[in-house]
Tab-separated table of N, CA and C in Angstrom:
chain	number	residue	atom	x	y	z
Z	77	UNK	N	137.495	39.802	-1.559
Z	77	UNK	CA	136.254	40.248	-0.964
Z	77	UNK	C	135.130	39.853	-1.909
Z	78	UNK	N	134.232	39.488	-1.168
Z	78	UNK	CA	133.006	38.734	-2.423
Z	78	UNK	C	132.106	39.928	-3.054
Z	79	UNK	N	131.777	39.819	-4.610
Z	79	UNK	CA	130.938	40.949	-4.827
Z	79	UNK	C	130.407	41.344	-4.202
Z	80	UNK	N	129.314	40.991	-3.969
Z	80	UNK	CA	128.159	41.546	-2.604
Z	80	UNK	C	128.546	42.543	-2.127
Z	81	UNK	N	129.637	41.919	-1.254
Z	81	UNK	CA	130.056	43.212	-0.541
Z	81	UNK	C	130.807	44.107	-1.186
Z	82	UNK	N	131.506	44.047	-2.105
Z	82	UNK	CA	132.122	45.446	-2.994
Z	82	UNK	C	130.704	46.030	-3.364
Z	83	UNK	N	129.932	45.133	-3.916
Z	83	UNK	CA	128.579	46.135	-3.911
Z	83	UNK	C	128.001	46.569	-3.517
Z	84	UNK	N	127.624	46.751	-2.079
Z	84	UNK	CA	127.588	47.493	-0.981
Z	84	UNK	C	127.855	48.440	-0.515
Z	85	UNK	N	128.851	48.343	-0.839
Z	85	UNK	CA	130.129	48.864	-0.288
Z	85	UNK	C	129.925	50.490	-1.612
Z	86	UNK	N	129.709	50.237	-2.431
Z	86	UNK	CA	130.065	50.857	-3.883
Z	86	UNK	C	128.804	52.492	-3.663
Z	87	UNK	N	127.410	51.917	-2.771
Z	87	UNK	CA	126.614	52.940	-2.325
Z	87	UNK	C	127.220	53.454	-0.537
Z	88	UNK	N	128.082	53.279	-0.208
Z	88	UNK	CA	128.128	54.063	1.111
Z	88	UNK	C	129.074	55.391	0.762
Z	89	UNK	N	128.904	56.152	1.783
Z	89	UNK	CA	129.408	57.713	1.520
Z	89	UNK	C	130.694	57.438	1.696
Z	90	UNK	N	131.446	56.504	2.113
Z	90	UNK	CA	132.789	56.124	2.404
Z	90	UNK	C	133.541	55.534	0.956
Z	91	UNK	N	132.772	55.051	-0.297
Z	91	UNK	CA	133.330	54.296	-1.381
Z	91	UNK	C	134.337	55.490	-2.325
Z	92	UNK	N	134.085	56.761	-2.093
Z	92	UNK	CA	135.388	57.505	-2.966
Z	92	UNK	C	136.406	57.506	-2.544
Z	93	UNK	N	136.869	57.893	-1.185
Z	93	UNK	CA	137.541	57.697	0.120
Z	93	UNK	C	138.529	56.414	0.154
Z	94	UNK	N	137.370	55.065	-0.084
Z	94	UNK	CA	138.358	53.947	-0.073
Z	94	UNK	C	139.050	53.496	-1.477
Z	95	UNK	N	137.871	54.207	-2.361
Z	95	UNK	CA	138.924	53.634	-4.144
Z	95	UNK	C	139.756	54.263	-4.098
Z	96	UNK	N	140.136	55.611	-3.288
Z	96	UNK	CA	140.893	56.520	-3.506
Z	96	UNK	C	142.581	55.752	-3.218
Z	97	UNK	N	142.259	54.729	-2.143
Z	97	UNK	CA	143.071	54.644	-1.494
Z	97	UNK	C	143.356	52.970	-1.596
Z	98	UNK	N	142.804	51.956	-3.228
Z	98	UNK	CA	142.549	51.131	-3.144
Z	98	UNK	C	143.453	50.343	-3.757
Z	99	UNK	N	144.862	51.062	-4.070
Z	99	UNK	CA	145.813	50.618	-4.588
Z	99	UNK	C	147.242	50.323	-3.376
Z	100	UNK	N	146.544	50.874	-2.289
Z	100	UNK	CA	147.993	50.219	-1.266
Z	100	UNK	C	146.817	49.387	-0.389
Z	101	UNK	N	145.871	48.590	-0.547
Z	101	UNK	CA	145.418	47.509	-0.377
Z	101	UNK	C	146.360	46.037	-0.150
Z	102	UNK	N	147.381	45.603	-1.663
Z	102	UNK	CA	148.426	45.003	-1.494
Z	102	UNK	C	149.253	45.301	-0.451
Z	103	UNK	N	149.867	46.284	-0.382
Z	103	UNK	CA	150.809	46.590	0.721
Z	103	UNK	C	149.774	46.276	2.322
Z	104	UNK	N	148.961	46.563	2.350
Z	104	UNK	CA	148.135	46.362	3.572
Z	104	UNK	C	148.158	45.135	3.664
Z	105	UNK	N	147.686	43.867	3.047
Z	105	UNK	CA	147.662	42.853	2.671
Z	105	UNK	C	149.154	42.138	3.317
Z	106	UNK	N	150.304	42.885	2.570
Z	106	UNK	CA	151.311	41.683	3.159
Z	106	UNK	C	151.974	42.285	4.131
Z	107	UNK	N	151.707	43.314	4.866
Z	107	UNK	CA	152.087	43.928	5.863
Z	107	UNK	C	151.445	42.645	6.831
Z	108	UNK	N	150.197	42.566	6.590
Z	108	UNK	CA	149.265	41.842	7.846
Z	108	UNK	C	149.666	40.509	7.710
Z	109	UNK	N	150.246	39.559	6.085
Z	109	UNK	CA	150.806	38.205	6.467
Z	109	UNK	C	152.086	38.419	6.953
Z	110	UNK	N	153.088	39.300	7.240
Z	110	UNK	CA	154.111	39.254	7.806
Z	110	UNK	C	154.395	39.711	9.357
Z	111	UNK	N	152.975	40.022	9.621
Z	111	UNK	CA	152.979	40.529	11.021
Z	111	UNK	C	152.631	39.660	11.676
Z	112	UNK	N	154.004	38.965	12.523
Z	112	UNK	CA	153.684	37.344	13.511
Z	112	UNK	C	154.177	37.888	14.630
Z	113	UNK	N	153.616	36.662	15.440
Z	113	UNK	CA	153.374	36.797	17.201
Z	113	UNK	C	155.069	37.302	18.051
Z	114	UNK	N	155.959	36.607	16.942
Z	114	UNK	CA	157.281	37.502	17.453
Z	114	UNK	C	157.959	38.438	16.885
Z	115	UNK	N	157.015	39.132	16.219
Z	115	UNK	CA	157.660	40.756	15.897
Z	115	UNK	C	156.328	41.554	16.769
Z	116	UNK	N	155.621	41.291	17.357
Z	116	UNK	CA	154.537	41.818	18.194
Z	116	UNK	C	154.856	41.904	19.338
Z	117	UNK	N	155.488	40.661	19.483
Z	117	UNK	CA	156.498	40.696	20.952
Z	117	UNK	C	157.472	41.539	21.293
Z	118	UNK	N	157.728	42.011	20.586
Z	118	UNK	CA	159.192	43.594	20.376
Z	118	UNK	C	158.699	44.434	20.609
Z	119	UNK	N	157.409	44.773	20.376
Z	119	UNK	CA	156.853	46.199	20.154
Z	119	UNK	C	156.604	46.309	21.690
Z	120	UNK	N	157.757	47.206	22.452
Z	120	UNK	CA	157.563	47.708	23.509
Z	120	UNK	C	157.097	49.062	23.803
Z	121	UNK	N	156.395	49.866	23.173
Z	121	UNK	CA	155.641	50.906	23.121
Z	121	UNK	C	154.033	50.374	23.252
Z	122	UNK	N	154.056	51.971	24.467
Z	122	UNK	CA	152.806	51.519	25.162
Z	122	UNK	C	151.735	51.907	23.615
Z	123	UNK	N	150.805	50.623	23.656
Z	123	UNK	CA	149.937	50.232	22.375
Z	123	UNK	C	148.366	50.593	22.599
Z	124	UNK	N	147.487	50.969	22.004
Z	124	UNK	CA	146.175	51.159	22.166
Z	124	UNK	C	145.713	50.429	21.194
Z	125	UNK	N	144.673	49.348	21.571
Z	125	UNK	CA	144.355	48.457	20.246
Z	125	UNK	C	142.711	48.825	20.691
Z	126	UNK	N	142.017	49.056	19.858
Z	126	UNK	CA	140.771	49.307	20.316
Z	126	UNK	C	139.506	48.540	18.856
Z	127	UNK	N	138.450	48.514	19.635
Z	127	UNK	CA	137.854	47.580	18.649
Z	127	UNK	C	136.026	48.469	18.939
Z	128	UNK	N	135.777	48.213	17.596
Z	128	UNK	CA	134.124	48.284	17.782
Z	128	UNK	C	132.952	47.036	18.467
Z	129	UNK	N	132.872	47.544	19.672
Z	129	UNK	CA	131.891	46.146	20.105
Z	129	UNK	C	130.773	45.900	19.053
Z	130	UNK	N	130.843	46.496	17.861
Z	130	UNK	CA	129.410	46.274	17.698
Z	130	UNK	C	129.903	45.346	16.448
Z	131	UNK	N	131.221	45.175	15.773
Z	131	UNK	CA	132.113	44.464	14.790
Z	131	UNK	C	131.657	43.199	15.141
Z	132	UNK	N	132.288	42.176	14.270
Z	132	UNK	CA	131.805	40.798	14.178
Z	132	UNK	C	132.512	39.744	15.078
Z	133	UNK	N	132.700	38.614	15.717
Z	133	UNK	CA	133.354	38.031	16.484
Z	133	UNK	C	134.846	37.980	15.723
Z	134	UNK	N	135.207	37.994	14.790
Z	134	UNK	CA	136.253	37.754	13.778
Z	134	UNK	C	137.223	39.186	13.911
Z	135	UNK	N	136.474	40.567	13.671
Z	135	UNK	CA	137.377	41.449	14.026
Z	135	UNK	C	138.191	41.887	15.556
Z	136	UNK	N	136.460	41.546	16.383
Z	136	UNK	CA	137.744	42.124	17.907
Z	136	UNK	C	138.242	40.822	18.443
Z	137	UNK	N	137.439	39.574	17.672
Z	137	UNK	CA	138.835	38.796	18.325
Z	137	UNK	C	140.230	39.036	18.063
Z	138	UNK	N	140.442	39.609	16.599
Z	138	UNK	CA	142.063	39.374	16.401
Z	138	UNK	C	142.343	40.849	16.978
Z	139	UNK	N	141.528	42.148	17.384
Z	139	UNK	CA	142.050	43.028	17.909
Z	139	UNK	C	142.326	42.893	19.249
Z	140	UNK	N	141.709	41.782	20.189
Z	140	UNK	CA	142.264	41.074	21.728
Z	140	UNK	C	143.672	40.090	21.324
Z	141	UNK	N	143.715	39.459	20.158
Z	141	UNK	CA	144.301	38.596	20.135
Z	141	UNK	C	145.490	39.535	19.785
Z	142	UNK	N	145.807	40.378	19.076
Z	142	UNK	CA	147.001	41.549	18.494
Z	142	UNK	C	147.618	42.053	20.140
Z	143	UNK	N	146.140	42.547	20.926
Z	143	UNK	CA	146.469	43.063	22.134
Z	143	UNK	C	147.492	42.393	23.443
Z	144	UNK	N	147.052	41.076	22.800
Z	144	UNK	CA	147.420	39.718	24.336
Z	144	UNK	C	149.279	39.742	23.609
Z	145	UNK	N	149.314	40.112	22.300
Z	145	UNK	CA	150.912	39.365	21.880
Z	145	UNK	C	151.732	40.934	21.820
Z	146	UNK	N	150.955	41.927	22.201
Z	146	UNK	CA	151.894	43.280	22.427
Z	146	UNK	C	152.658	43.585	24.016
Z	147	UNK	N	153.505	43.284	24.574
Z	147	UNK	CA	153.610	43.082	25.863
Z	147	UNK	C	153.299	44.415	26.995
Z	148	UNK	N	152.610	45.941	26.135
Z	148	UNK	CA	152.456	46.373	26.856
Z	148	UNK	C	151.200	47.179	26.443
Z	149	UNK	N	150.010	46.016	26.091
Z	149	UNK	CA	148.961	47.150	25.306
Z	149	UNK	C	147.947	47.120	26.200
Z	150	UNK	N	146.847	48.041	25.609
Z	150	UNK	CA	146.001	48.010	26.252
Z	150	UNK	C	145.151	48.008	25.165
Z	151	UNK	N	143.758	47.320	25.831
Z	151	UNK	CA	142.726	46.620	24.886
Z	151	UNK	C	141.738	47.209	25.231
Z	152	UNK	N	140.557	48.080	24.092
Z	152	UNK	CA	139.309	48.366	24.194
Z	152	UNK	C	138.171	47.850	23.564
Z	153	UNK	N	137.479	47.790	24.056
Z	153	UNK	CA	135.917	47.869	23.084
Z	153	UNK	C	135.193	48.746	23.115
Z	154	UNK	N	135.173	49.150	22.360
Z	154	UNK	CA	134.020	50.546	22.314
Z	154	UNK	C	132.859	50.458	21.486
Z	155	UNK	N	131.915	51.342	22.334
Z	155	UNK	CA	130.550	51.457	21.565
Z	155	UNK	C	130.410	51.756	20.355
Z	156	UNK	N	129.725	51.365	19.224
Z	156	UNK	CA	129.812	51.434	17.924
Z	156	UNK	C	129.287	50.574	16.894
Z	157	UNK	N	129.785	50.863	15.374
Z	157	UNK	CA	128.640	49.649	15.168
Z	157	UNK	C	129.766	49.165	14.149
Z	158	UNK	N	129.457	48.126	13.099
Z	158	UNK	CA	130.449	47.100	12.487
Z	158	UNK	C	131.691	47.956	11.968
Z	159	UNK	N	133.076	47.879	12.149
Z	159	UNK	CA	133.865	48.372	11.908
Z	159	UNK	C	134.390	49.820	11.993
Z	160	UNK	N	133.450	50.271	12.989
Z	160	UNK	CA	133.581	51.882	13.296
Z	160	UNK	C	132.710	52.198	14.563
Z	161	UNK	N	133.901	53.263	14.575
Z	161	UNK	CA	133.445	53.746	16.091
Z	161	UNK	C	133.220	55.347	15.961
Z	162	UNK	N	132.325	56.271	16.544
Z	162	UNK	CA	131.308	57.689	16.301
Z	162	UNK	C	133.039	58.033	17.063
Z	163	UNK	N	133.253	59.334	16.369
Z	163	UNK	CA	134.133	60.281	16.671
Z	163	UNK	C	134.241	60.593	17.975
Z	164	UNK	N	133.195	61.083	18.847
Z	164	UNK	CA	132.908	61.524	19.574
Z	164	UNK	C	133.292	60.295	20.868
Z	165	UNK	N	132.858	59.025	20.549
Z	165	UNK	CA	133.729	58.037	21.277
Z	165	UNK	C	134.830	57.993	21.077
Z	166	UNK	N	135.466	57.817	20.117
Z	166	UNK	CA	137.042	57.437	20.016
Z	166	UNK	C	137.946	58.200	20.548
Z	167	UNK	N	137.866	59.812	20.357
Z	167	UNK	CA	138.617	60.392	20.491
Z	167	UNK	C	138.856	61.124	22.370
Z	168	UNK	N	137.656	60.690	22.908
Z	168	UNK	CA	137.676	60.997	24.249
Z	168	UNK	C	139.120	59.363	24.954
Z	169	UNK	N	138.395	58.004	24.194
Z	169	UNK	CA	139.270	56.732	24.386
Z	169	UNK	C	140.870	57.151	24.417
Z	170	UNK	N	141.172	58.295	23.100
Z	170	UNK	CA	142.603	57.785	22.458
Z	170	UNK	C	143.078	59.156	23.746
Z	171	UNK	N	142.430	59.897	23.876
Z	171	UNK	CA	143.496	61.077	24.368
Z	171	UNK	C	143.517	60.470	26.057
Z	172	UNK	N	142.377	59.513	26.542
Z	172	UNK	CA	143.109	59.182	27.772
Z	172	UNK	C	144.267	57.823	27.960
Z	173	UNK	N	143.969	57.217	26.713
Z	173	UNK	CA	145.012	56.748	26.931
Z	173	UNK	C	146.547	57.710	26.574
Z	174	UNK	N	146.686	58.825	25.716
Z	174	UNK	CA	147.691	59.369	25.146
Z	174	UNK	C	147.987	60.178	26.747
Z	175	UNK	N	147.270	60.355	27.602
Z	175	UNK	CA	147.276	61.081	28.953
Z	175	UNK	C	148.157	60.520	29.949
């Protein structure tokens, strides 16, 4: 990640939260290079992949693109802004799909 943005990043109310949690980064990391189009294909549980419309072309593409290789998901966009979505949206999204 380029300084800049760790520096950025370093004034939002979210930066204790994520150092907290900035050591299974690696594991996140090779979880996501080992996650290919035919172990996505297995996952037959009904899937909710949901995305912030307000994110960059780069994130909800690969959250449509995750969605298209799950054979039984369903794909959102929701109102919101780069990488997050207001509580108050999400959680009305997740419980109808959990419905």
């Amino acid at each position: 990640m380029p300084e800049e943005m760790v520096a950025g990043m370093r004034g939002s109310p979210h930066w204790r939260a994520m150092a907290s949690v900035a050591h299974t980064f690696a594991y996140d990391s090779q979880l996501s290079e080992e996650t290919t189009a035919a172990l996505l294909s297995r996952v037959t549980v009904p899937t909710l992949v949901l995305d912030s419309a307000g994110s960059s072309g780069d994130l909800t593409g690969m959250a449509a693109t995750a969605a298209a290789m799950l054979p039984n998901a369903v794909h959102r966009s929701l109102p919101g802004e780069w990488h997050q979505v207001p509580a108050e949206t999400l959680a009305p999204a997740v419980a109808d799909f959990l419905r």
